[in-house]
Each structure stands twice: as C-alpha cells, then as structure tokens.
Tab-separated table of C-alpha atoms and ligand atoms in Angstrom:
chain	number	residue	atom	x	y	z
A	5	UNK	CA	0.000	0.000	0.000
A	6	UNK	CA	1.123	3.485	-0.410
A	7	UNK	CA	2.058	5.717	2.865
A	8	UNK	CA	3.221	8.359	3.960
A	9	UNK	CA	6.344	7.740	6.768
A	10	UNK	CA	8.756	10.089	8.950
A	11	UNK	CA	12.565	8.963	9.835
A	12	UNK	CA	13.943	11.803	11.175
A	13	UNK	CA	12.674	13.722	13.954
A	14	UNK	CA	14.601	17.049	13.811
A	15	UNK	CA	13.237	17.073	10.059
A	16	UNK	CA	9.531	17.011	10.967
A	17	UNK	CA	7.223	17.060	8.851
A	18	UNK	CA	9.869	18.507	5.946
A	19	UNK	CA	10.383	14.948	6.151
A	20	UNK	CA	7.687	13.170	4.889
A	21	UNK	CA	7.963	10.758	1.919
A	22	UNK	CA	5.714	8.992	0.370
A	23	UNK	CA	6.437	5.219	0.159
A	24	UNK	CA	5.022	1.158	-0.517
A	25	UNK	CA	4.560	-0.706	2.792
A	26	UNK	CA	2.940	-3.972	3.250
A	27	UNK	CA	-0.973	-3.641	4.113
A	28	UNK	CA	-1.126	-4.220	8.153
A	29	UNK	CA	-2.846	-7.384	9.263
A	30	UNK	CA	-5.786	-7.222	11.984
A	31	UNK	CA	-4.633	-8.512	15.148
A	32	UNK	CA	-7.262	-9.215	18.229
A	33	UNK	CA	-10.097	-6.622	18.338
A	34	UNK	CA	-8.777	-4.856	15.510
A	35	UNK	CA	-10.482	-4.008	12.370
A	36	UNK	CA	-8.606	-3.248	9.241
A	37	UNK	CA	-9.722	-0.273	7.693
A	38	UNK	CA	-9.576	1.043	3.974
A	39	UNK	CA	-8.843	4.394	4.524
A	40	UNK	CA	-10.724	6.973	2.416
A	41	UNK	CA	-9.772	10.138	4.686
A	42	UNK	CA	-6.961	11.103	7.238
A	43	UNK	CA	-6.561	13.548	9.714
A	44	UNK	CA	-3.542	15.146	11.022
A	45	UNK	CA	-2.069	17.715	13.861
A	46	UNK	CA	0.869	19.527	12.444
A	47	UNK	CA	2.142	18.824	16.131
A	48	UNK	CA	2.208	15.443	15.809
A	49	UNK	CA	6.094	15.066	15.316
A	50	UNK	CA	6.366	16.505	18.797
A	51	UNK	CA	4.812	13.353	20.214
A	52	UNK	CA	7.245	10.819	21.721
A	53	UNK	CA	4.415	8.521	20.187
A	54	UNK	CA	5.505	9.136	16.592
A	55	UNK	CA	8.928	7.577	17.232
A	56	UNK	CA	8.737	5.107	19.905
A	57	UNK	CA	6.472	2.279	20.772
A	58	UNK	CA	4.853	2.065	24.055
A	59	UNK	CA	8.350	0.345	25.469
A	60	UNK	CA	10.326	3.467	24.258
A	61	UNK	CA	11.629	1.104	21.114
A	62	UNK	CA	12.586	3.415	18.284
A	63	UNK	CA	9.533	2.611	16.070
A	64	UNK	CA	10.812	4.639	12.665
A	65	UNK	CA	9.596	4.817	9.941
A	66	UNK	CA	6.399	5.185	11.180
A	67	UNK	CA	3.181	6.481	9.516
A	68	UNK	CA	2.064	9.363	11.269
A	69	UNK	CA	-1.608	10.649	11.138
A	70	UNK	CA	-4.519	9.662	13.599
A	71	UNK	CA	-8.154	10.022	12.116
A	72	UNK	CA	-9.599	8.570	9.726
A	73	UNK	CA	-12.511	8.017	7.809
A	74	UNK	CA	-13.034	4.810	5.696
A	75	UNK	CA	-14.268	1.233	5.092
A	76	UNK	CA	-13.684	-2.022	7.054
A	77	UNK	CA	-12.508	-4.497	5.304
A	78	UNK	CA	-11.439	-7.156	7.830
A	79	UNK	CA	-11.975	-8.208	11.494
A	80	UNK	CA	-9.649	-9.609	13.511
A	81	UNK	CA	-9.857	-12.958	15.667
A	82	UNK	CA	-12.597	-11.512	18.331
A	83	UNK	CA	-13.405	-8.732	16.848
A	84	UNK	CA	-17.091	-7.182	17.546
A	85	UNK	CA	-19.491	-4.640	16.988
A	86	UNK	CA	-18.545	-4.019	13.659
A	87	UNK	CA	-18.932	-5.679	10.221
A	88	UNK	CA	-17.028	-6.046	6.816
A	89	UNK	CA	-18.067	-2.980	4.316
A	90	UNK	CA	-19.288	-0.765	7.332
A	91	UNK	CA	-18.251	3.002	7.085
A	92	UNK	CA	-16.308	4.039	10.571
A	93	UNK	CA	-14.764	6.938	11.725
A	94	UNK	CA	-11.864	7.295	14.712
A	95	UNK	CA	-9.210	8.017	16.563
A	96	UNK	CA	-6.646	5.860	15.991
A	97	UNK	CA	-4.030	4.405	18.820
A	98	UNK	CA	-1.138	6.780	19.280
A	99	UNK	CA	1.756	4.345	19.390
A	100	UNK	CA	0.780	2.467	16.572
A	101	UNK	CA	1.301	3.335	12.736
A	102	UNK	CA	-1.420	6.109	11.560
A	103	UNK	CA	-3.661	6.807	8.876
A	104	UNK	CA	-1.759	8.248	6.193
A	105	UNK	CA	-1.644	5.185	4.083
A	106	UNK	CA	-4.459	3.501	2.298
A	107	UNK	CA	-5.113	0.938	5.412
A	108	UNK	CA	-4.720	0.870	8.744
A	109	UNK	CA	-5.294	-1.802	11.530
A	110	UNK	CA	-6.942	-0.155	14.481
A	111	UNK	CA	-8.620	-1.609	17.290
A	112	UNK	CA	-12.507	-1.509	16.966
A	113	UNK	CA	-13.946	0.387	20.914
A	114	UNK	CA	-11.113	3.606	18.478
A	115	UNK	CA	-14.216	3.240	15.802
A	116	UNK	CA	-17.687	4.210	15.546
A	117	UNK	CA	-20.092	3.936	12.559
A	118	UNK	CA	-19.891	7.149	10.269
A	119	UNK	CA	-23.763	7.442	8.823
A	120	UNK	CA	-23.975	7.313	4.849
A	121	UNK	CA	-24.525	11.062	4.296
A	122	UNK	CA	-21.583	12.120	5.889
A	123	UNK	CA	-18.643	12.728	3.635
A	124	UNK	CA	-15.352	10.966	4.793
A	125	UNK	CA	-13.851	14.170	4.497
A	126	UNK	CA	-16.154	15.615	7.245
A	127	UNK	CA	-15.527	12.338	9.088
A	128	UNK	CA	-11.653	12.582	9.147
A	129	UNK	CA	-11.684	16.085	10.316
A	130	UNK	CA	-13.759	14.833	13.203
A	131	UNK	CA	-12.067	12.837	15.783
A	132	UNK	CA	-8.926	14.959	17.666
A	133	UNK	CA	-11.039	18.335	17.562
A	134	UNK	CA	-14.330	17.148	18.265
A	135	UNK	CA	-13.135	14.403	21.261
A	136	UNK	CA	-11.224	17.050	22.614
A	137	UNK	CA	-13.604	19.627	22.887
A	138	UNK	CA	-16.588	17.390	23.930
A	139	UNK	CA	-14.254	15.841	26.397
A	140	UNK	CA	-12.716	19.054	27.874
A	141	UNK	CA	-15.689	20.676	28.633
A	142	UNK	CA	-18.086	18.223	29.629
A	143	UNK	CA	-15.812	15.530	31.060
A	144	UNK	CA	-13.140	18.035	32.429
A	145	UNK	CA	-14.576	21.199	32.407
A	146	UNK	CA	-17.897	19.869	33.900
A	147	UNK	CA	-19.682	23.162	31.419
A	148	UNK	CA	-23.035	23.814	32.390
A	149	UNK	CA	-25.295	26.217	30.692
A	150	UNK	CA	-25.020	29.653	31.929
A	151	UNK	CA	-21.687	29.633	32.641
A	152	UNK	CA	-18.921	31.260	30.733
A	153	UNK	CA	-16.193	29.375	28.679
A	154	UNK	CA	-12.855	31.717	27.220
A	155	UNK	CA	-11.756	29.449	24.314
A	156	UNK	CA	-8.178	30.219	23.251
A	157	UNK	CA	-7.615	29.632	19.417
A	158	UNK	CA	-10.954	29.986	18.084
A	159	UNK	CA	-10.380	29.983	14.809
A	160	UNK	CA	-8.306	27.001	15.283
A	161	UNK	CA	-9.506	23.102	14.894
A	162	UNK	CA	-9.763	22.512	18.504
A	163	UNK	CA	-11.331	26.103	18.934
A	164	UNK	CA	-13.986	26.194	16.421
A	165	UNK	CA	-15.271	23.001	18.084
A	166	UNK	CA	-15.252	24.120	21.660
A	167	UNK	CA	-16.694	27.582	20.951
A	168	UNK	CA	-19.908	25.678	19.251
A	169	UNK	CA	-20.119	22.778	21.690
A	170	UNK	CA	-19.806	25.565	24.547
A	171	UNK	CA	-22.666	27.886	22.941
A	172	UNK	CA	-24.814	25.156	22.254
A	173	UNK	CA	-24.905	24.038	25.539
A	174	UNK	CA	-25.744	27.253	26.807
A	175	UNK	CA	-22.429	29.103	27.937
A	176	UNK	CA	-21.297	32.414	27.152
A	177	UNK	CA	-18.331	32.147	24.893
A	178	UNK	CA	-15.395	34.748	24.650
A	179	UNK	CA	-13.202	33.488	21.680
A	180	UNK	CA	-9.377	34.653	21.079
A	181	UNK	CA	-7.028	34.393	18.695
A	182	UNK	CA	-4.824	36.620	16.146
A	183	UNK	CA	-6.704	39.784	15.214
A	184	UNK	CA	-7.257	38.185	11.875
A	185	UNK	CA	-9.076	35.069	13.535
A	186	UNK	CA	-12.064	37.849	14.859
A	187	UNK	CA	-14.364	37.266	12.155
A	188	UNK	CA	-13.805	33.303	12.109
A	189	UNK	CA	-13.957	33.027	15.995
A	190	UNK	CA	-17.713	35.077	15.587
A	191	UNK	CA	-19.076	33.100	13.018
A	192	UNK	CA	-18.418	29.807	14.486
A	193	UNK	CA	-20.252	31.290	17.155
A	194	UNK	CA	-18.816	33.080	19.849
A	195	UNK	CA	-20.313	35.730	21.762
A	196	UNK	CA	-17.180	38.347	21.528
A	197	UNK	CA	-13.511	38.208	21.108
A	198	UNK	CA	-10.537	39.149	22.407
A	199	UNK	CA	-7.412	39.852	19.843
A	200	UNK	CA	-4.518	38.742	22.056
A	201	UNK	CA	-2.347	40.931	19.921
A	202	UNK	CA	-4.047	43.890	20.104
A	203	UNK	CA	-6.213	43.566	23.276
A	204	UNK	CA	-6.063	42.977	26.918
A	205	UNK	CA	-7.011	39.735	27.746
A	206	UNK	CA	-7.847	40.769	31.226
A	207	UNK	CA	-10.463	43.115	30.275
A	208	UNK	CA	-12.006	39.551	29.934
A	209	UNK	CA	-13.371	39.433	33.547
A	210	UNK	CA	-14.203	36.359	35.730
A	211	UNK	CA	-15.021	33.031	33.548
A	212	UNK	CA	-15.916	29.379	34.679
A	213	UNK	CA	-13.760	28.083	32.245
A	214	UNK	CA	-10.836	28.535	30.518
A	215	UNK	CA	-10.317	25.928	27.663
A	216	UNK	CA	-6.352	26.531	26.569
A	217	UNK	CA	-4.510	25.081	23.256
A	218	UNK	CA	-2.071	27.631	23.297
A	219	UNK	CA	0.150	27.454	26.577
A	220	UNK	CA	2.757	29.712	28.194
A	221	UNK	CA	1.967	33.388	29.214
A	222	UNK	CA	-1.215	33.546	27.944
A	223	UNK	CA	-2.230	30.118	30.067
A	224	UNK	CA	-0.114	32.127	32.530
A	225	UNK	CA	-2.662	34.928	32.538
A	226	UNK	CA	-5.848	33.111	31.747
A	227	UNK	CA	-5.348	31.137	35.229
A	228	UNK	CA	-6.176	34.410	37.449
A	229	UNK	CA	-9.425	34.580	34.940
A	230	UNK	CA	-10.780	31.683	36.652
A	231	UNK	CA	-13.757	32.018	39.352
A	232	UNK	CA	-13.697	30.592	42.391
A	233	UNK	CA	-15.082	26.422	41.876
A	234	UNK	CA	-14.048	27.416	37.845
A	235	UNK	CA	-11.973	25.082	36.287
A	236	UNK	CA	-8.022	25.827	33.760
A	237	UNK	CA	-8.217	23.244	31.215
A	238	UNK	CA	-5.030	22.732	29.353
A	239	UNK	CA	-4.722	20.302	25.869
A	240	UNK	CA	-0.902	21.912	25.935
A	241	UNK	CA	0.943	20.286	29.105
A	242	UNK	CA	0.469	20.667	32.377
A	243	UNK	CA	-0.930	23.854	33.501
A	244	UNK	CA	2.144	26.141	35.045
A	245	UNK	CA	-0.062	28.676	36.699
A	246	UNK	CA	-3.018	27.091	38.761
A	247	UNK	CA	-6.108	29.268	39.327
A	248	UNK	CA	-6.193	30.488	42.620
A	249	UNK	CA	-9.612	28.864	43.780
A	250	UNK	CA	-10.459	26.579	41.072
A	251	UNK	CA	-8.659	23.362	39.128
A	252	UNK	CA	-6.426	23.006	36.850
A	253	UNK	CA	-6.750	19.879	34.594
A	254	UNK	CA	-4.744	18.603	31.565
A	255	UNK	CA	-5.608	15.922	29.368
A	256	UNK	CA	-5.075	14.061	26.027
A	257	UNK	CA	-8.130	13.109	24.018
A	258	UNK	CA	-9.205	9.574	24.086
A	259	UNK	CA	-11.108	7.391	21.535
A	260	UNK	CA	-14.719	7.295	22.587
A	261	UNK	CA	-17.287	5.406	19.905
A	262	UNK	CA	-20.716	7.195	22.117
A	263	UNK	CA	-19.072	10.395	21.846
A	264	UNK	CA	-18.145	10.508	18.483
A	265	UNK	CA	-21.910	9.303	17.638
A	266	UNK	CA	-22.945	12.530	19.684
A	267	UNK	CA	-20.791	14.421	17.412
A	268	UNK	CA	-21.512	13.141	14.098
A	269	UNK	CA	-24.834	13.425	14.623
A	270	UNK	CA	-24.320	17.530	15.238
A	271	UNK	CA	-22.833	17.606	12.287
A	272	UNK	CA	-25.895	15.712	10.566
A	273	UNK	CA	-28.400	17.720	11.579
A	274	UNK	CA	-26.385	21.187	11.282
A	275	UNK	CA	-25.526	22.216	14.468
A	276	UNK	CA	-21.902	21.109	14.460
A	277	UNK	CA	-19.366	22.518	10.735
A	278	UNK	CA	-16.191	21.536	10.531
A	279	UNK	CA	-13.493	23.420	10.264
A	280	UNK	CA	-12.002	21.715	7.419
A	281	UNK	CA	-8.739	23.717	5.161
A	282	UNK	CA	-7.042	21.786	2.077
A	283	UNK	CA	-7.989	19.285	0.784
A	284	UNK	CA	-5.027	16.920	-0.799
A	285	UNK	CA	-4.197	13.686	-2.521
A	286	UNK	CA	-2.366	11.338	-0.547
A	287	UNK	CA	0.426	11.783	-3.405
A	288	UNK	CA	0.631	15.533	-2.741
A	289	UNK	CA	0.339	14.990	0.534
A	290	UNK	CA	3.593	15.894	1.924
A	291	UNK	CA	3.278	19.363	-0.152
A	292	UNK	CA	-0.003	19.987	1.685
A	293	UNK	CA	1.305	18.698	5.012
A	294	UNK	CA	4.165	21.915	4.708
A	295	UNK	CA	2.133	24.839	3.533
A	296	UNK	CA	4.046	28.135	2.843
A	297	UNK	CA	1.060	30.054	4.189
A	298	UNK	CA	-0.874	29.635	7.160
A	299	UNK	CA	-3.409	27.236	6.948
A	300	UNK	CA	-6.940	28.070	7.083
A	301	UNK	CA	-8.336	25.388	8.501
A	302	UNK	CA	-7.871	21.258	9.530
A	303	UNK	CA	-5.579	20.013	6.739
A	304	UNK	CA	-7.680	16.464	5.218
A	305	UNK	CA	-5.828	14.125	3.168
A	306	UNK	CA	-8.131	12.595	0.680
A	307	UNK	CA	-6.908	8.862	0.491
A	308	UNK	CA	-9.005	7.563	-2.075
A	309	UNK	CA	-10.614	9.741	-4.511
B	424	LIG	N1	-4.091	17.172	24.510
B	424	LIG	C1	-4.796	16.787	23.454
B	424	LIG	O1	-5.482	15.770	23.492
B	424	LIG	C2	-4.800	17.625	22.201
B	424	LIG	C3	-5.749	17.385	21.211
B	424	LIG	C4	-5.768	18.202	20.081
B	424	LIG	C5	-4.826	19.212	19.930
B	424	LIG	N2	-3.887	19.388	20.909
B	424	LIG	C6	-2.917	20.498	20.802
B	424	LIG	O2	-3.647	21.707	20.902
B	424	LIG	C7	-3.034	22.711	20.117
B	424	LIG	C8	-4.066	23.305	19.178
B	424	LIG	O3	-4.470	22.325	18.245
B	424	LIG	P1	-5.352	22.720	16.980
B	424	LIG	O4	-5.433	21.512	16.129
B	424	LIG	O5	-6.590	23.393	17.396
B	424	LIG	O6	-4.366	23.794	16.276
B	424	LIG	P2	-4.751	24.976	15.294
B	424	LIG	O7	-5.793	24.549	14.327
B	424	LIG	O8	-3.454	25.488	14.751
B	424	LIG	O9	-5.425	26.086	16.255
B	424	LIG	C9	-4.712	26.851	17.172
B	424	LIG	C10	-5.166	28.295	16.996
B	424	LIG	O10	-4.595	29.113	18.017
B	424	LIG	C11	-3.899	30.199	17.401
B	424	LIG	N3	-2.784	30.629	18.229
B	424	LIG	C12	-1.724	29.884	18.625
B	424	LIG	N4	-0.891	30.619	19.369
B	424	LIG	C13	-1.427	31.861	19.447
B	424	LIG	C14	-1.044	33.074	20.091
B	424	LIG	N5	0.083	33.165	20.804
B	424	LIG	N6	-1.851	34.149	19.953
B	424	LIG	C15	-2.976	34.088	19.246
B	424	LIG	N7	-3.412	32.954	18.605
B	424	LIG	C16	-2.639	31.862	18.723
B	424	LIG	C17	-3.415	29.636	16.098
B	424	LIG	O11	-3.036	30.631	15.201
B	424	LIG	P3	-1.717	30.376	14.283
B	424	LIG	O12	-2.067	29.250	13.362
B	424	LIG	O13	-1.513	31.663	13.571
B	424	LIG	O14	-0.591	30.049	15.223
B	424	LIG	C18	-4.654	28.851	15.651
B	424	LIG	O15	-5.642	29.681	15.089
B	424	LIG	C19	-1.856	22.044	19.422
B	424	LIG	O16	-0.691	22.303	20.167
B	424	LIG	C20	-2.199	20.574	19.481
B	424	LIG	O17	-1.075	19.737	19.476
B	424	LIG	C21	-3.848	18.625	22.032
C-alpha cells in the first residue's frame, strides 16, 4: 500500500515521503480499515508517540496521522461490533502506525459507525477536535449552561469546536485568537472576542472556564481569569499557573465510539461545521502537510478519490 512515513525527527514534517509498505494485518479486536480520509495535527512530530512504541523502542519509519474516515474491510480474531463494508470513523491508537496510508489496523472500541450522508472528508476532520472539545468541557470542564467558557484559538480546529459545543450548551463564549481570527472566531459562534495581539485579555473578567490550546503566558494569565469552583483546562501540558480557587486539569483526548456518535450526529443535523482547510491527494500529501502560508483550517488528506 502506499504511505506516507517520517525517519527523522529534527526534520519534521519537511520529512515526509511517500512510500510502498505492506498492508497491516488485523490482530485481536482490531479491524482493518480502507482508509478513504486522514486527519492530522501539524504537532504530531512533537509526540514521543511518533517515534517510539509504548516500550520506548525506536519505532521509525512510522506512519504518522490519527483520524480517519473509511471502510472495514477485515476483522480480527474476536473482533465485535462491527462488520465487513461498514463506514467508521476514529481516533486511531497513538503508538501504533497512523492513517496516512491507504489501510490501517486499528482496534474496533477507536471506531464508531460514520452514517452514509456524511462525507469521509467531514468524518476525518472529526475525531482529535471534536473528542477534545466534547471531552474538555463536559468531562473536564464539567460546562453547564449559563456559565462562561474563554476558548483560546478559536479559529483554530480545537477552537472552532469548543466555541460551538460551549454555545450550544448554553455558555457564554469569549473566543481569542490573532486579530485576523475575529471574524472566524464570531461566526463559528462566539459571543465576543478578544485579539490577544491587540487587546487585553484581562479586560475579559471572571469566567468558569478557561479551555487553553495555546500554553505559556497567555495560560499564565488566563489562570487568574478563573472564578472561584471554575476550572483551567489545558490540551498543551500541564498547567504552570493554577487558578487560585479553582482546578487546573490537563488531558489528552481519548477514543470514545458514544461520543463521536454525539458528534456526528451535530454535524448531521447542522448544528456542528467543521473546520475543514485543504484538501489533498495522498500523493501531494507531503506538499499539503508543509504549507508556505498559514493554513486556514484542519488540513484532510483525501486517500481515495
Ligand atoms: N491534549 C490533546 O489531546 C490535544 C488534542 C488536540 C490538539 N492538541 C494540541 O492543541 C493545540 C491546538 O491544536 P489545533 O489543532 O486546534 O491547532 P490549530 O488549528 O493550529 O489552532 C490553534 C489556533 O490558536 C492560534 N494561536 C496559537 N498561538 C497563538 C497566540 N500566541 N496568539 C494568538 N493565537 C494563537 C493559532 O493561530 P496560528 O495558526 O496563527 O498560530 C490557531 O488559530 C496544538 O498544540 C495541538 O497539538 C492537544
């Protein structure tokens, strides 16, 4: 099968190349997919999880990339729950090889049905932004309506997921970003926003939550944001300023099959877009994976045509 791999860590993704590998074979509980759609975060060759497996064993070349959107075409010994021609949708295990390739074995609880009238497309941009959000303010965050959410990045993958999730279930959301993001961050719903280049993010006020992807100083600053029982949640590393009266929590998104049926079907009935950039072959792949300008939304890699 064709895939995409990375060698060299210091390269990043500047070193990409597109090669043959032999199709994976389904071990217990997996599924092999055919891969019509993958996902990727650009920060992805950050990840000790790229390079090593889960005993620290270099793991190179390894196919990076960890949604997808496709068609099972094989179950392994035990395997339930799903069936051979069945269009899925997931998150696939971090230590394993990824879904920049044409297949991928992937265990089947990383899976969950992707209804016939959503595109694969849709469905590959799904899983890391929409699992993270869901689970960072429901799970993490403990949101409930009324309350107010700042969501860094709001024009960003992650972002444009929490700010709708948030608004939807009732908060008040103040979206940042770079002044450029302002009119992305208010259509994708948020209440206001704050330009962290240009504005004073403490002219904010007091919020319940403060959902971070961005880190450093301005994590730094958000903390003292937080009200007393209000809640930091990080998706960048531990948090290194704690709110004074409130929690700090940081977490990486799991594979969940009930939650991404909750957001799939937001996205069927309209009250969940995507935030969804280029569009490439997996042939021009690595070109698309390196843009020269900034990207302008979740890169997709269109597998199969
Ligand atoms: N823990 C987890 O489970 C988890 C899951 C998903 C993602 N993540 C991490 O979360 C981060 C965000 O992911 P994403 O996919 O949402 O990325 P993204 O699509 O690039 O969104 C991030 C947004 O924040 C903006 N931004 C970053 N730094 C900024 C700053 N100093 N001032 C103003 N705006 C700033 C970015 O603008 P620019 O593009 O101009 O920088 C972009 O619009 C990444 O580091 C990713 O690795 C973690």
């Amino acid at each position: 099968m064709k895939a995409i791999v990375v060698t060299d860590q210091a390269a990043g993704t500047a070193g990409m190349r597109l090669v043959e590998r032999p199709e994976p074979q389904a071990s217990i509980n997996d599924v092999i997919v055919r891969i019509h759609a993958s996902g990727f975060v650009p920060t992805e060759m950050e990840w000790p999880s790229t390079w090593t497996d889960r005993a620290g064993r270099d793991k190179t070349p390894s196919i990076p990339g960890h949604e997808l959107a496709g068609v099972v075409t094989a179950l392994g010994y035990g395997t339930t729950g799903l069936s051979v021609g069945q269009r899925v949708f997931g998150l696939a295990d971090w230590h394993r090889d990824g879904t920049l390739a044409e297949y991928v074995a992937i265990e089947a609880r990383n899976l969950a049905p992707l209804p016939g009238d959503v595109d694969f497309t849709v469905g590959a941009s799904l899983p890391i932004s929409g699992l993270t959000a869901w689970q960072g303010l429901f799970q993490h965050g403990r949101l409930q309506s009324g309350q107010s959410v700042l969501a860094h990045g709001a024009a960003g993958a992650v972002g444009t997921m929490v700010t709708q999730l948030a608004r939807e279930a009732g908060a008040y959301v103040v979206g940042t970003g770079r002044a450029g993001d302002r009119e992305k961050a208010l259509d994708f719903g948020a209440h206001e926003f704050v330009d962290l280049e240009n504005d004073a993010l403490e002219d904010v006020g007091d919020v319940d939550l403060v959902f971070d992807v961005i880190g450093g100083d301005v994590q730094k600053r958000s903390a003292a944001l937080v009200k007393t029982g209000g809640t930091l949640v990080s998706i960048v590393g531990p948090a290194e300023a704690r709110p004074a009266e409130g929690l700090a929590v940081d977490f990486v998104v799991e594979a969940d099959r009930a939650e991404l049926g909750e957001i799939v079907r937001r996205v069927r009935d309209g009250r969940l877009r995507t935030n969804i950039g280029d569009v490439s072959t997996l042939d021009d792949a690595v070109a698309a994976l390196n843009p020269t300008e900034r990207r302008k939304g979740k890169t997709v890699i269109r597998v199969r045509p």
